[in-house]
Structure formats: C-alpha cells, structure tokens
PDB file of C-alpha atoms and ligand atoms in Angstrom:
ATOM      1  CA  MET A   1     -53.468 -11.905  55.917  1.00 70.00           C
ATOM      2  CA  ASN A   2     -51.009 -10.407  57.914  1.00 85.00           C
ATOM      3  CA  ILE A   3     -50.500  -6.747  57.111  1.00 93.00           C
ATOM      4  CA  ASN A   4     -47.321  -5.492  58.678  1.00 96.00           C
ATOM      5  CA  ALA A   5     -44.529  -3.037  58.580  1.00 96.00           C
ATOM      6  CA  ASP A   6     -43.053  -4.910  55.356  1.00 96.00           C
ATOM      7  CA  THR A   7     -46.177  -5.351  53.561  1.00 97.00           C
ATOM      8  CA  ARG A   8     -45.693  -4.199  50.073  1.00 97.00           C
ATOM      9  CA  LEU A   9     -48.783  -2.445  48.216  1.00 98.00           C
ATOM     10  CA  TYR A  10     -50.309  -3.575  44.714  1.00 98.00           C
ATOM     11  CA  CYS A  11     -53.327  -2.292  43.168  1.00 98.00           C
ATOM     12  CA  LEU A  12     -55.895  -1.969  40.462  1.00 98.00           C
ATOM     13  CA  ILE A  13     -56.608   1.415  39.011  1.00 98.00           C
ATOM     14  CA  GLY A  14     -59.471   2.070  36.593  1.00 97.00           C
ATOM     15  CA  ASP A  15     -62.626   4.132  36.519  1.00 96.00           C
ATOM     16  CA  PRO A  16     -64.915   2.411  37.744  1.00 94.00           C
ATOM     17  CA  VAL A  17     -63.097  -0.662  39.760  1.00 94.00           C
ATOM     18  CA  SER A  18     -66.131  -1.595  42.012  1.00 90.00           C
ATOM     19  CA  ASN A  19     -67.077  -4.701  40.700  1.00 85.00           C
ATOM     20  CA  SER A  20     -63.353  -5.990  40.179  1.00 93.00           C
ATOM     21  CA  LEU A  21     -62.661  -9.827  40.952  1.00 94.00           C
ATOM     22  CA  SER A  22     -58.870  -8.654  40.671  1.00 97.00           C
ATOM     23  CA  PRO A  23     -58.297  -8.317  44.792  1.00 97.00           C
ATOM     24  CA  ASP A  24     -59.706 -11.768  45.223  1.00 96.00           C
ATOM     25  CA  ILE A  25     -57.294 -13.134  42.800  1.00 97.00           C
ATOM     26  CA  HIS A  26     -54.174 -11.359  44.143  1.00 98.00           C
ATOM     27  CA  ASN A  27     -55.007 -11.514  47.797  1.00 98.00           C
ATOM     28  CA  TYR A  28     -55.265 -15.401  47.421  1.00 97.00           C
ATOM     29  CA  LEU A  29     -52.137 -15.642  45.623  1.00 98.00           C
ATOM     30  CA  PHE A  30     -50.428 -13.611  48.383  1.00 98.00           C
ATOM     31  CA  ASP A  31     -51.532 -15.528  50.970  1.00 97.00           C
ATOM     32  CA  ARG A  32     -50.993 -18.912  49.135  1.00 97.00           C
ATOM     33  CA  GLU A  33     -47.444 -18.145  48.005  1.00 97.00           C
ATOM     34  CA  ASN A  34     -46.553 -16.609  51.413  1.00 97.00           C
ATOM     35  CA  ILE A  35     -45.560 -13.492  49.774  1.00 97.00           C
ATOM     36  CA  ASN A  36     -45.984 -10.387  52.314  1.00 97.00           C
ATOM     37  CA  GLY A  37     -48.124  -8.036  49.844  1.00 98.00           C
ATOM     38  CA  VAL A  38     -51.519  -6.747  49.697  1.00 98.00           C
ATOM     39  CA  TYR A  39     -53.837  -5.982  46.789  1.00 98.00           C
ATOM     40  CA  MET A  40     -56.496  -3.013  46.934  1.00 98.00           C
ATOM     41  CA  CYS A  41     -58.596  -1.096  44.078  1.00 98.00           C
ATOM     42  CA  ASN A  42     -58.511   2.876  43.289  1.00 97.00           C
ATOM     43  CA  ARG A  43     -60.512   4.679  41.306  1.00 97.00           C
ATOM     44  CA  ILE A  44     -58.648   7.167  39.330  1.00 98.00           C
ATOM     45  CA  GLU A  45     -59.925   9.826  37.164  1.00 97.00           C
ATOM     46  CA  LYS A  46     -57.787  10.426  33.972  1.00 97.00           C
ATOM     47  CA  GLU A  47     -56.596  13.956  34.841  1.00 97.00           C
ATOM     48  CA  ASN A  48     -54.900  12.136  38.101  1.00 98.00           C
ATOM     49  CA  LEU A  49     -53.031   9.584  36.451  1.00 98.00           C
ATOM     50  CA  LYS A  50     -49.653  11.619  36.565  1.00 98.00           C
ATOM     51  CA  ARG A  51     -49.997  12.092  40.365  1.00 98.00           C
ATOM     52  CA  PHE A  52     -51.199   8.607  41.003  1.00 98.00           C
ATOM     53  CA  ILE A  53     -47.865   7.725  39.026  1.00 98.00           C
ATOM     54  CA  ASP A  54     -46.042   9.699  41.506  1.00 98.00           C
ATOM     55  CA  ALA A  55     -47.520   8.105  44.482  1.00 98.00           C
ATOM     56  CA  VAL A  56     -46.414   5.011  42.913  1.00 98.00           C
ATOM     57  CA  LYS A  57     -42.715   6.009  43.123  1.00 98.00           C
ATOM     58  CA  LEU A  58     -43.176   7.949  46.230  1.00 97.00           C
ATOM     59  CA  MET A  59     -44.791   5.029  48.297  1.00 97.00           C
ATOM     60  CA  ASP A  60     -42.999   2.182  46.497  1.00 97.00           C
ATOM     61  CA  ILE A  61     -45.889   0.355  45.299  1.00 98.00           C
ATOM     62  CA  GLY A  62     -44.883  -2.822  43.901  1.00 98.00           C
ATOM     63  CA  GLY A  63     -46.841  -2.666  40.810  1.00 98.00           C
ATOM     64  CA  PHE A  64     -50.393  -2.343  39.660  1.00 98.00           C
ATOM     65  CA  ASN A  65     -53.065  -3.345  36.810  1.00 98.00           C
ATOM     66  CA  VAL A  66     -54.831  -1.042  34.758  1.00 98.00           C
ATOM     67  CA  THR A  67     -58.398  -1.324  33.698  1.00 96.00           C
ATOM     68  CA  ILE A  68     -60.846   0.682  31.555  1.00 94.00           C
ATOM     69  CA  PRO A  69     -60.718   3.694  30.402  1.00 96.00           C
ATOM     70  CA  HIS A  70     -56.472   3.956  31.259  1.00 97.00           C
ATOM     71  CA  LYS A  71     -54.907   1.105  29.339  1.00 97.00           C
ATOM     72  CA  VAL A  72     -53.948   3.513  26.718  1.00 97.00           C
ATOM     73  CA  ASP A  73     -53.360   6.686  28.556  1.00 97.00           C
ATOM     74  CA  ILE A  74     -51.133   5.088  31.119  1.00 98.00           C
ATOM     75  CA  MET A  75     -48.394   4.355  28.762  1.00 98.00           C
ATOM     76  CA  GLU A  76     -47.058   7.854  28.319  1.00 98.00           C
ATOM     77  CA  PHE A  77     -46.204   8.004  32.148  1.00 98.00           C
ATOM     78  CA  LEU A  78     -44.303   4.559  32.045  1.00 98.00           C
ATOM     79  CA  ASP A  79     -40.322   4.385  31.774  1.00 98.00           C
ATOM     80  CA  GLU A  80     -40.428   0.980  29.781  1.00 98.00           C
ATOM     81  CA  ILE A  81     -42.947  -0.908  27.753  1.00 98.00           C
ATOM     82  CA  ASP A  82     -42.910  -4.687  26.857  1.00 97.00           C
ATOM     83  CA  GLU A  83     -42.595  -5.135  23.141  1.00 96.00           C
ATOM     84  CA  ASN A  84     -46.117  -6.923  22.782  1.00 95.00           C
ATOM     85  CA  ALA A  85     -47.711  -4.299  24.805  1.00 97.00           C
ATOM     86  CA  LYS A  86     -46.098  -1.669  22.355  1.00 97.00           C
ATOM     87  CA  ILE A  87     -47.640  -3.477  19.402  1.00 97.00           C
ATOM     88  CA  ILE A  88     -50.755  -3.790  20.878  1.00 97.00           C
ATOM     89  CA  GLY A  89     -50.763  -0.369  22.198  1.00 96.00           C
ATOM     90  CA  ALA A  90     -52.322  -1.067  25.652  1.00 97.00           C
ATOM     91  CA  VAL A  91     -51.044  -1.624  29.085  1.00 98.00           C
ATOM     92  CA  ASN A  92     -52.780  -3.984  31.971  1.00 97.00           C
ATOM     93  CA  THR A  93     -49.850  -4.396  34.041  1.00 98.00           C
ATOM     94  CA  VAL A  94     -47.034  -2.301  35.415  1.00 98.00           C
ATOM     95  CA  LYS A  95     -44.045  -3.496  37.548  1.00 98.00           C
ATOM     96  CA  ASN A  96     -42.170  -1.208  39.707  1.00 98.00           C
ATOM     97  CA  ILE A  97     -38.435  -1.958  39.254  1.00 97.00           C
ATOM     98  CA  GLY A  98     -36.474  -0.005  41.923  1.00 96.00           C
ATOM     99  CA  GLY A  99     -38.654   3.199  40.692  1.00 97.00           C
ATOM    100  CA  ILE A 100     -38.576   2.326  36.853  1.00 98.00           C
ATOM    101  CA  LEU A 101     -42.154   1.232  35.943  1.00 98.00           C
ATOM    102  CA  LYS A 102     -42.148  -1.036  33.126  1.00 98.00           C
ATOM    103  CA  GLY A 103     -45.743  -1.796  31.385  1.00 98.00           C
ATOM    104  CA  TYR A 104     -46.843  -5.280  30.078  1.00 98.00           C
ATOM    105  CA  ASN A 105     -50.154  -6.407  28.876  1.00 97.00           C
ATOM    106  CA  THR A 106     -51.177  -9.577  30.364  1.00 97.00           C
ATOM    107  CA  ASP A 107     -55.036  -9.892  28.737  1.00 96.00           C
ATOM    108  CA  GLY A 108     -53.297 -11.460  25.602  1.00 96.00           C
ATOM    109  CA  THR A 109     -50.945 -13.869  27.173  1.00 96.00           C
ATOM    110  CA  GLY A 110     -53.570 -14.566  29.833  1.00 97.00           C
ATOM    111  CA  PHE A 111     -55.803 -15.726  26.834  1.00 97.00           C
ATOM    112  CA  VAL A 112     -53.252 -17.585  25.237  1.00 97.00           C
ATOM    113  CA  LYS A 113     -52.100 -19.439  28.620  1.00 96.00           C
ATOM    114  CA  ALA A 114     -55.605 -20.748  29.004  1.00 96.00           C
ATOM    115  CA  ILE A 115     -54.992 -22.196  25.674  1.00 97.00           C
ATOM    116  CA  LYS A 116     -51.910 -23.753  26.427  1.00 96.00           C
ATOM    117  CA  ASP A 117     -52.878 -24.992  29.733  1.00 94.00           C
ATOM    118  CA  ARG A 118     -55.379 -27.175  27.910  1.00 94.00           C
ATOM    119  CA  GLY A 119     -52.858 -28.766  25.820  1.00 96.00           C
ATOM    120  CA  TYR A 120     -53.840 -26.985  22.728  1.00 98.00           C
ATOM    121  CA  GLU A 121     -51.321 -26.072  20.071  1.00 97.00           C
ATOM    122  CA  ILE A 122     -51.472 -22.592  18.372  1.00 98.00           C
ATOM    123  CA  LYS A 123     -48.570 -22.872  15.808  1.00 98.00           C
ATOM    124  CA  GLY A 124     -49.919 -23.078  12.406  1.00 98.00           C
ATOM    125  CA  LYS A 125     -53.630 -22.840  13.392  1.00 98.00           C
ATOM    126  CA  LYS A 126     -56.576 -21.271  11.672  1.00 98.00           C
ATOM    127  CA  ILE A 127     -58.492 -18.780  14.035  1.00 98.00           C
ATOM    128  CA  ILE A 128     -61.468 -16.593  13.560  1.00 98.00           C
ATOM    129  CA  ILE A 129     -61.741 -13.839  15.975  1.00 98.00           C
ATOM    130  CA  LEU A 130     -65.041 -12.178  16.460  1.00 98.00           C
ATOM    131  CA  GLY A 131     -64.765  -8.792  17.137  1.00 98.00           C
ATOM    132  CA  ALA A 132     -62.079  -6.017  16.601  1.00 98.00           C
ATOM    133  CA  GLY A 133     -61.988  -4.070  19.798  1.00 96.00           C
ATOM    134  CA  GLY A 134     -59.408  -3.451  22.552  1.00 95.00           C
ATOM    135  CA  ALA A 135     -59.670  -7.207  23.633  1.00 96.00           C
ATOM    136  CA  CYS A 136     -59.265  -8.380  20.049  1.00 97.00           C
ATOM    137  CA  ARG A 137     -56.342  -6.449  19.636  1.00 97.00           C
ATOM    138  CA  SER A 138     -54.455  -7.726  22.734  1.00 97.00           C
ATOM    139  CA  ILE A 139     -55.429 -11.594  21.803  1.00 98.00           C
ATOM    140  CA  ALA A 140     -54.505 -11.286  17.994  1.00 98.00           C
ATOM    141  CA  VAL A 141     -51.335 -10.005  18.569  1.00 98.00           C
ATOM    142  CA  GLU A 142     -50.286 -12.547  21.260  1.00 97.00           C
ATOM    143  CA  LEU A 143     -51.854 -15.418  18.787  1.00 98.00           C
ATOM    144  CA  ALA A 144     -49.526 -13.962  15.937  1.00 98.00           C
ATOM    145  CA  SER A 145     -46.874 -13.999  18.455  1.00 97.00           C
ATOM    146  CA  GLU A 146     -47.394 -17.827  19.186  1.00 97.00           C
ATOM    147  CA  GLY A 147     -47.257 -18.514  15.325  1.00 97.00           C
ATOM    148  CA  ALA A 148     -50.672 -18.908  14.457  1.00 98.00           C
ATOM    149  CA  GLY A 149     -50.962 -19.788  10.741  1.00 97.00           C
ATOM    150  CA  HIS A 150     -53.932 -17.544   9.784  1.00 98.00           C
ATOM    151  CA  ILE A 151     -56.173 -15.252  11.421  1.00 98.00           C
ATOM    152  CA  GLU A 152     -59.668 -14.015  10.286  1.00 98.00           C
ATOM    153  CA  LEU A 153     -60.797 -10.861  11.981  1.00 98.00           C
ATOM    154  CA  ARG A 154     -64.740 -10.929  11.906  1.00 98.00           C
ATOM    155  CA  ASN A 155     -66.305  -7.340  13.041  1.00 98.00           C
ATOM    156  CA  ARG A 156     -69.425  -5.559  11.908  1.00 96.00           C
ATOM    157  CA  SER A 157     -67.460  -2.459  11.772  1.00 97.00           C
ATOM    158  CA  ILE A 158     -64.692  -3.696   8.718  1.00 98.00           C
ATOM    159  CA  GLU A 159     -62.420  -0.299   9.514  1.00 98.00           C
ATOM    160  CA  LYS A 160     -61.714  -1.531  13.123  1.00 98.00           C
ATOM    161  CA  ALA A 161     -60.881  -5.264  11.758  1.00 98.00           C
ATOM    162  CA  GLN A 162     -58.892  -3.393   9.156  1.00 98.00           C
ATOM    163  CA  ILE A 163     -56.688  -1.757  11.856  1.00 98.00           C
ATOM    164  CA  ILE A 164     -55.849  -4.828  13.664  1.00 98.00           C
ATOM    165  CA  LYS A 165     -55.082  -6.431  10.332  1.00 98.00           C
ATOM    166  CA  ASP A 166     -52.636  -3.496   9.566  1.00 98.00           C
ATOM    167  CA  ILE A 167     -50.781  -3.980  12.919  1.00 97.00           C
ATOM    168  CA  LEU A 168     -50.299  -7.894  12.260  1.00 98.00           C
ATOM    169  CA  ASP A 169     -49.327  -7.304   8.930  1.00 98.00           C
ATOM    170  CA  VAL A 170     -46.666  -4.933  10.050  1.00 97.00           C
ATOM    171  CA  ASN A 171     -45.283  -6.898  13.365  1.00 97.00           C
ATOM    172  CA  PHE A 172     -45.751 -10.620  12.187  1.00 97.00           C
ATOM    173  CA  GLU A 173     -45.171 -13.148   9.404  1.00 95.00           C
ATOM    174  CA  ILE A 174     -48.734 -14.286   9.450  1.00 96.00           C
ATOM    175  CA  SER A 175     -51.854 -14.260   6.926  1.00 97.00           C
ATOM    176  CA  VAL A 176     -54.652 -12.335   8.386  1.00 98.00           C
ATOM    177  CA  SER A 177     -58.052 -11.769   6.312  1.00 98.00           C
ATOM    178  CA  ILE A 178     -60.944  -9.668   7.420  1.00 98.00           C
ATOM    179  CA  SER A 179     -64.773  -9.770   7.022  1.00 98.00           C
ATOM    180  CA  SER A 180     -67.962  -8.178   8.170  1.00 98.00           C
ATOM    181  CA  GLU A 181     -69.981 -11.163   7.247  1.00 97.00           C
ATOM    182  CA  SER A 182     -71.334 -13.603   9.937  1.00 95.00           C
ATOM    183  CA  VAL A 183     -69.593 -16.798  10.430  1.00 98.00           C
ATOM    184  CA  SER A 184     -71.331 -19.798   8.603  1.00 98.00           C
ATOM    185  CA  LYS A 185     -71.330 -23.473   9.380  1.00 98.00           C
ATOM    186  CA  GLU A 186     -68.413 -23.790   6.711  1.00 98.00           C
ATOM    187  CA  ASP A 187     -66.514 -21.200   8.175  1.00 98.00           C
ATOM    188  CA  ILE A 188     -66.621 -22.655  11.591  1.00 98.00           C
ATOM    189  CA  GLU A 189     -65.809 -26.156  10.561  1.00 98.00           C
ATOM    190  CA  ASN A 190     -62.544 -25.020   8.722  1.00 98.00           C
ATOM    191  CA  ALA A 191     -61.333 -23.115  11.629  1.00 98.00           C
ATOM    192  CA  ASP A 192     -59.210 -24.736  14.592  1.00 98.00           C
ATOM    193  CA  PHE A 193     -60.538 -21.871  16.976  1.00 98.00           C
ATOM    194  CA  LEU A 194     -63.687 -19.805  16.949  1.00 98.00           C
ATOM    195  CA  ILE A 195     -63.169 -16.866  19.741  1.00 98.00           C
ATOM    196  CA  ASN A 196     -65.962 -14.512  20.714  1.00 98.00           C
ATOM    197  CA  THR A 197     -64.015 -10.961  21.588  1.00 98.00           C
ATOM    198  CA  THR A 198     -67.119  -9.006  21.268  1.00 98.00           C
ATOM    199  CA  SER A 199     -69.174  -7.949  23.961  1.00 96.00           C
ATOM    200  CA  VAL A 200     -72.333 -10.022  22.673  1.00 97.00           C
ATOM    201  CA  GLY A 201     -73.739 -12.445  25.227  1.00 96.00           C
ATOM    202  CA  MET A 202     -72.444 -10.119  28.322  1.00 95.00           C
ATOM    203  CA  GLU A 203     -75.307 -10.075  30.689  1.00 91.00           C
ATOM    204  CA  SER A 204     -77.517 -11.115  27.977  1.00 95.00           C
ATOM    205  CA  ASP A 205     -78.771 -14.165  26.184  1.00 95.00           C
ATOM    206  CA  ASP A 206     -77.402 -12.988  23.100  1.00 97.00           C
ATOM    207  CA  CYS A 207     -75.226 -15.236  20.879  1.00 98.00           C
ATOM    208  CA  PRO A 208     -72.586 -13.812  18.599  1.00 98.00           C
ATOM    209  CA  VAL A 209     -72.915 -16.884  16.046  1.00 98.00           C
ATOM    210  CA  ASP A 210     -76.140 -18.091  14.610  1.00 97.00           C
ATOM    211  CA  ALA A 211     -77.202 -20.558  17.334  1.00 96.00           C
ATOM    212  CA  GLY A 212     -79.231 -22.493  14.686  1.00 97.00           C
ATOM    213  CA  ILE A 213     -76.003 -23.398  12.704  1.00 97.00           C
ATOM    214  CA  SER A 214     -74.799 -27.267  13.783  1.00 97.00           C
ATOM    215  CA  VAL A 215     -71.465 -28.158  12.935  1.00 97.00           C
ATOM    216  CA  SER A 216     -69.155 -31.488  13.277  1.00 96.00           C
ATOM    217  CA  SER A 217     -65.734 -30.686  13.639  1.00 96.00           C
ATOM    218  CA  ASP A 218     -62.490 -30.356  16.205  1.00 96.00           C
ATOM    219  CA  THR A 219     -63.099 -26.453  16.341  1.00 98.00           C
ATOM    220  CA  VAL A 220     -62.151 -25.281  19.993  1.00 98.00           C
ATOM    221  CA  VAL A 221     -64.642 -22.610  21.009  1.00 98.00           C
ATOM    222  CA  TYR A 222     -63.272 -19.686  23.647  1.00 98.00           C
ATOM    223  CA  ASP A 223     -65.326 -16.997  24.692  1.00 98.00           C
ATOM    224  CA  ILE A 224     -63.910 -14.243  26.606  1.00 97.00           C
ATOM    225  CA  VAL A 225     -67.235 -13.132  28.084  1.00 96.00           C
ATOM    226  CA  TYR A 226     -67.782 -14.258  31.674  1.00 92.00           C
ATOM    227  CA  LYS A 227     -70.562 -12.609  32.913  1.00 91.00           C
ATOM    228  CA  PRO A 228     -72.794 -15.245  32.953  1.00 92.00           C
ATOM    229  CA  HIS A 229     -70.090 -17.681  33.289  1.00 92.00           C
ATOM    230  CA  CYS A 230     -71.768 -20.158  30.755  1.00 95.00           C
ATOM    231  CA  THR A 231     -72.785 -17.817  27.803  1.00 96.00           C
ATOM    232  CA  GLU A 232     -75.097 -18.519  24.975  1.00 98.00           C
ATOM    233  CA  PHE A 233     -71.941 -18.856  22.775  1.00 98.00           C
ATOM    234  CA  ILE A 234     -70.582 -21.738  24.961  1.00 98.00           C
ATOM    235  CA  LYS A 235     -74.159 -23.384  25.437  1.00 98.00           C
ATOM    236  CA  TRP A 236     -74.430 -23.634  21.595  1.00 98.00           C
ATOM    237  CA  ALA A 237     -70.551 -24.951  21.386  1.00 98.00           C
ATOM    238  CA  GLU A 238     -71.438 -27.638  23.788  1.00 98.00           C
ATOM    239  CA  LYS A 239     -74.920 -28.399  22.053  1.00 98.00           C
ATOM    240  CA  ASN A 240     -72.556 -29.087  18.979  1.00 98.00           C
ATOM    241  CA  SER A 241     -70.103 -31.337  21.274  1.00 98.00           C
ATOM    242  CA  LEU A 242     -67.108 -29.057  20.490  1.00 98.00           C
ATOM    243  CA  ASP A 243     -64.569 -28.085  23.176  1.00 98.00           C
ATOM    244  CA  THR A 244     -65.009 -24.838  24.904  1.00 98.00           C
ATOM    245  CA  ILE A 245     -62.689 -22.474  27.096  1.00 98.00           C
ATOM    246  CA  TYR A 246     -64.857 -20.188  29.414  1.00 96.00           C
ATOM    247  CA  GLY A 247     -63.976 -16.321  29.617  1.00 95.00           C
ATOM    248  CA  ILE A 248     -63.251 -16.985  33.255  1.00 95.00           C
ATOM    249  CA  GLU A 249     -59.962 -18.337  32.440  1.00 95.00           C
ATOM    250  CA  MET A 250     -58.634 -15.390  30.466  1.00 96.00           C
ATOM    251  CA  LEU A 251     -59.505 -13.360  33.505  1.00 96.00           C
ATOM    252  CA  ILE A 252     -58.028 -15.691  35.990  1.00 97.00           C
ATOM    253  CA  ASN A 253     -54.836 -16.323  33.744  1.00 97.00           C
ATOM    254  CA  GLN A 254     -54.219 -12.348  32.996  1.00 97.00           C
ATOM    255  CA  GLY A 255     -54.339 -11.876  36.841  1.00 98.00           C
ATOM    256  CA  ILE A 256     -51.637 -15.422  37.476  1.00 98.00           C
ATOM    257  CA  THR A 257     -49.493 -13.753  34.574  1.00 98.00           C
ATOM    258  CA  ALA A 258     -49.153 -10.406  36.340  1.00 98.00           C
ATOM    259  CA  PHE A 259     -48.760 -11.805  39.701  1.00 98.00           C
ATOM    260  CA  GLU A 260     -45.899 -13.826  38.081  1.00 98.00           C
ATOM    261  CA  ILE A 261     -44.433 -10.718  36.535  1.00 98.00           C
ATOM    262  CA  TRP A 262     -44.396  -8.818  39.927  1.00 98.00           C
ATOM    263  CA  ASN A 263     -43.055 -11.681  42.083  1.00 98.00           C
ATOM    264  CA  GLU A 264     -40.674 -13.214  39.891  1.00 97.00           C
ATOM    265  CA  CYS A 265     -42.483 -16.561  40.537  1.00 97.00           C
ATOM    266  CA  ILE A 266     -44.625 -19.362  38.814  1.00 97.00           C
ATOM    267  CA  ILE A 267     -48.066 -20.399  39.843  1.00 97.00           C
ATOM    268  CA  ASP A 268     -48.147 -24.166  39.739  1.00 96.00           C
ATOM    269  CA  LYS A 269     -50.885 -25.922  38.490  1.00 94.00           C
ATOM    270  CA  GLU A 270     -52.591 -26.965  41.584  1.00 96.00           C
ATOM    271  CA  THR A 271     -52.930 -23.503  43.015  1.00 97.00           C
ATOM    272  CA  ALA A 272     -54.306 -22.352  39.699  1.00 96.00           C
ATOM    273  CA  LYS A 273     -56.904 -25.042  39.912  1.00 95.00           C
ATOM    274  CA  GLU A 274     -57.893 -23.957  43.279  1.00 97.00           C
ATOM    275  CA  LEU A 275     -57.890 -20.186  42.718  1.00 97.00           C
ATOM    276  CA  ARG A 276     -60.166 -21.043  39.634  1.00 95.00           C
ATOM    277  CA  GLU A 277     -62.670 -22.702  42.188  1.00 94.00           C
ATOM    278  CA  MET A 278     -62.731 -19.671  44.291  1.00 95.00           C
ATOM    279  CA  ILE A 279     -63.317 -17.158  41.648  1.00 94.00           C
ATOM    280  CA  VAL A 280     -65.905 -19.090  39.977  1.00 90.00           C
ATOM    281  CA  ASN A 281     -67.887 -19.727  43.299  1.00 88.00           C
ATOM    282  CA  LYS A 282     -67.060 -16.018  44.080  1.00 85.00           C
ATOM    283  CA  SER A 283     -68.389 -14.813  40.576  1.00 78.00           C
ATOM    284  CA  ARG A 284     -71.360 -16.944  40.903  1.00 74.00           C
ATOM    285  CA  ASN A 285     -72.370 -15.215  44.276  1.00 70.00           C
ATOM    286  CA  LYS A 286     -71.160 -11.717  43.104  1.00 64.00           C
ATOM    287  CA  TYR A 287     -73.260 -11.761  39.756  1.00 57.00           C
ATOM    288  CA  LYS A 288     -75.904 -14.413  40.671  1.00 57.00           C
ATOM    289  CA  ASN A 289     -75.736 -15.959  37.271  1.00 47.00           C
ATOM    290  CA  ASN A 290     -76.345 -19.008  35.645  1.00 47.00           C
ATOM    291  CA  ILE A 291     -73.117 -20.769  36.427  1.00 42.00           C
TER     292      ILE A 291
HETATM  293  P1  ATR B   1     -63.361  -4.472  24.442  1.00 85.70           P
HETATM  294  O1  ATR B   1     -62.099  -3.209  24.453  1.00 85.70           O
HETATM  295  O2  ATR B   1     -63.619  -4.991  25.614  1.00 85.70           O
HETATM  296  O3  ATR B   1     -62.843  -5.318  23.241  1.00 85.70           O
HETATM  297  P2  ATR B   1     -64.596  -2.875  22.545  1.00 85.70           P
HETATM  298  O4  ATR B   1     -63.463  -1.929  22.081  1.00 85.70           O
HETATM  299  O5  ATR B   1     -66.107  -1.844  23.014  1.00 85.70           O
HETATM  300  O6  ATR B   1     -64.313  -3.573  23.876  1.00 85.70           O
HETATM  301  O7  ATR B   1     -65.191  -3.987  21.664  1.00 85.70           O
HETATM  302  C1  ATR B   1     -66.357  -4.622  21.627  1.00 85.70           C
HETATM  303  C2  ATR B   1     -66.404  -5.426  20.197  1.00 85.70           C
HETATM  304  O8  ATR B   1     -67.622  -6.013  20.321  1.00 85.70           O
HETATM  305  C3  ATR B   1     -66.287  -4.607  19.042  1.00 85.70           C
HETATM  306  O9  ATR B   1     -65.779  -5.183  18.186  1.00 85.70           O
HETATM  307  C4  ATR B   1     -67.711  -4.221  18.866  1.00 85.70           C
HETATM  308  O10 ATR B   1     -68.096  -4.124  17.154  1.00 85.70           O
HETATM  309  P3  ATR B   1     -67.983  -2.879  16.494  1.00 85.70           P
HETATM  310  O11 ATR B   1     -66.488  -2.594  16.109  1.00 85.70           O
HETATM  311  O12 ATR B   1     -68.698  -2.870  15.099  1.00 85.70           O
HETATM  312  O13 ATR B   1     -68.583  -1.752  17.417  1.00 85.70           O
HETATM  313  C5  ATR B   1     -68.464  -5.716  18.878  1.00 85.70           C
HETATM  314  N1  ATR B   1     -69.936  -5.577  19.612  1.00 85.70           N
HETATM  315  C6  ATR B   1     -70.221  -5.069  20.325  1.00 85.70           C
HETATM  316  N2  ATR B   1     -71.730  -4.918  20.147  1.00 85.70           N
HETATM  317  C7  ATR B   1     -71.822  -6.212  19.222  1.00 85.70           C
HETATM  318  C8  ATR B   1     -73.103  -6.459  18.321  1.00 85.70           C
HETATM  319  N3  ATR B   1     -74.371  -6.290  19.035  1.00 85.70           N
HETATM  320  N4  ATR B   1     -73.090  -6.950  17.587  1.00 85.70           N
HETATM  321  C9  ATR B   1     -71.872  -7.252  16.717  1.00 85.70           C
HETATM  322  N5  ATR B   1     -70.699  -6.784  17.203  1.00 85.70           N
HETATM  323  C10 ATR B   1     -70.583  -6.161  18.565  1.00 85.70           C
END
C-alpha cells in the first residue's frame, strides 16, 4: 500500500466496528486492482451520523459501508437510494458521486452473487428462508427481484415473517408463505434452497434444523453464519450429501459488490478466489474457530 497525496479514503461506520473483516477485503482489492484508495474503520455513535455525513462531503471520502446499528438511520442523510435498498429499508453501502451520496444494499446482492457464481439458477425456484430479521429482508428482496418462484419464510415470531411477506407481496410478482413451524424432512426435500438467516449457530454448536433429520434431495443449503466457518447446519447438510454455500461467501461478495460500485469495475473470478483464500485464513486466525 502506497499512501500519497492522491489516495482516496473509504471506510466502514458502525458501533462497534472493531472485529470487521472489511478493511482486509477492500485494502486487498485496492492493492490488487492498482486503485489508489485506502479503507479504514470508524466507530460512529448514532447522534454523530449527520456530522459524519458532513465530513464525507468535506473530505471527499469516496464511499463507505454501514453496519449495525446504523443501516436504517443513515438513510435520512442520503441524497439518493437504490430501488432495492429502498424496498429493503436499509443501506450498507454509500457511494459519493461528486458530492451526491447514493445508498445501496449489497447484503442481498452479495448473497445472490455467491449463488450465481456457483452456477445455480434462482428463477422459478422454491426457497425456504429460516429467520425474518434484517438479513432475511435484504436476501428475500434480492431473491424475489431475481425471479424466485416461491419463498417460504420460517420464523419463531410469525409477525416478523408477516412484515417481510407484506413487503414482497407489494413489490414483486411472487408467491410467499409464512410459518412458525420448524422445517420437516418433506419441507426440505421439496425445496431447491434452504437458507439460514437466523443467528442460530453463531459462535455456538446449535443447528437451525433438527440435526436428526436425514434427507435425500438436490436442495442447496446456504448458511449466512460465518463464525464458525463450518457451522453445525453446514455439517448437517454435508452429512446428507447436500450442496452447501458457506456464510463467508456472502461476506466476501457484499464487499466485492460494494467495491465494484465505488470503483465502477468488475472483480474477476481469479481475484475473488484469491481474496476468498486470504479472508478464510484471516478469519481462522481471528476467531480461532473450526474452519
Ligand atoms: P439480522 O439483522 O442479522 O438478521 P436480527 O434482526 O436480530 O439479525 O434477526 C435474527 C433472526 O434470528 C430473527 O429472525 C430471530 O428470530 P425472532 O424474529 O423470532 O427473534 C432469529 N433467531 C435468533 N435466535 C433464534 C433462536 N434461538 N431460535 C430461532 N430463531 C432465532
């Protein structure tokens, strides 16, 4: 990294930001793509969001990512918001276009990119999503936007699933069902994708499905939890010979997508592969988990 008078600043804001892997992702890409930028983390409290926005404009910061707890609150300070981010109701990426700040949500697009990169189709597919929090909302909107055939939302609090169903019903031509029941063998076998967006399994050995269920189908299992790298849910899927997508893919791809928006470039497959290896190693050292 060669910081000089022309280096453009990018950053992550949130509270906290200390364990983020985003600087590793973006500084690797700046270096690899030979773009004169640097990425830092800033802990910003909610009452300072407006001052931060003023600083972005004053210092001509190229763009920034937004994490918990500011993904919704930041929206009122932006000049433009991408259509799907508006539907999701949250922004995790902002681009400074000559002083105009435009918000995007790359959580869902990064999630979907990982599916497409693996060669899977989304159009017309039957998808079960476990959970109904913020992550589910961005993922469900992007899947609907990609033409998914049916989305079934499973969440222990049915009211939260209903809110997301209402958003999908209003904005997309898609059939959506909701349930608070846990998934059965038949449910899984009838689904093309089974996605965990709950926090179950995060830094624990809990599994969001009954690990005693055994299935025989082509269902693709995608866990958005990435700490540990190989969750109990992924282990269960692999035991059942199901194809799997690990949570780290969503993390990396939301970063790649943000980088592509900021720098109007496309990250090729080889660079993405090398980035993935670097991040998986880094994550293993950082969290000393069971990668
Ligand atoms: P995020 O914004 O990262 O999606 P969130 O909004 O806190 O996080 O959502 C977490 C999801 O995990 C929620 O759907 C939550 O279920 P509730 O809506 O019923 O709270 C789900 N979740 C968390 N712990 C869970 C558990 N032990 N069992 C089942 N679902 C759980």
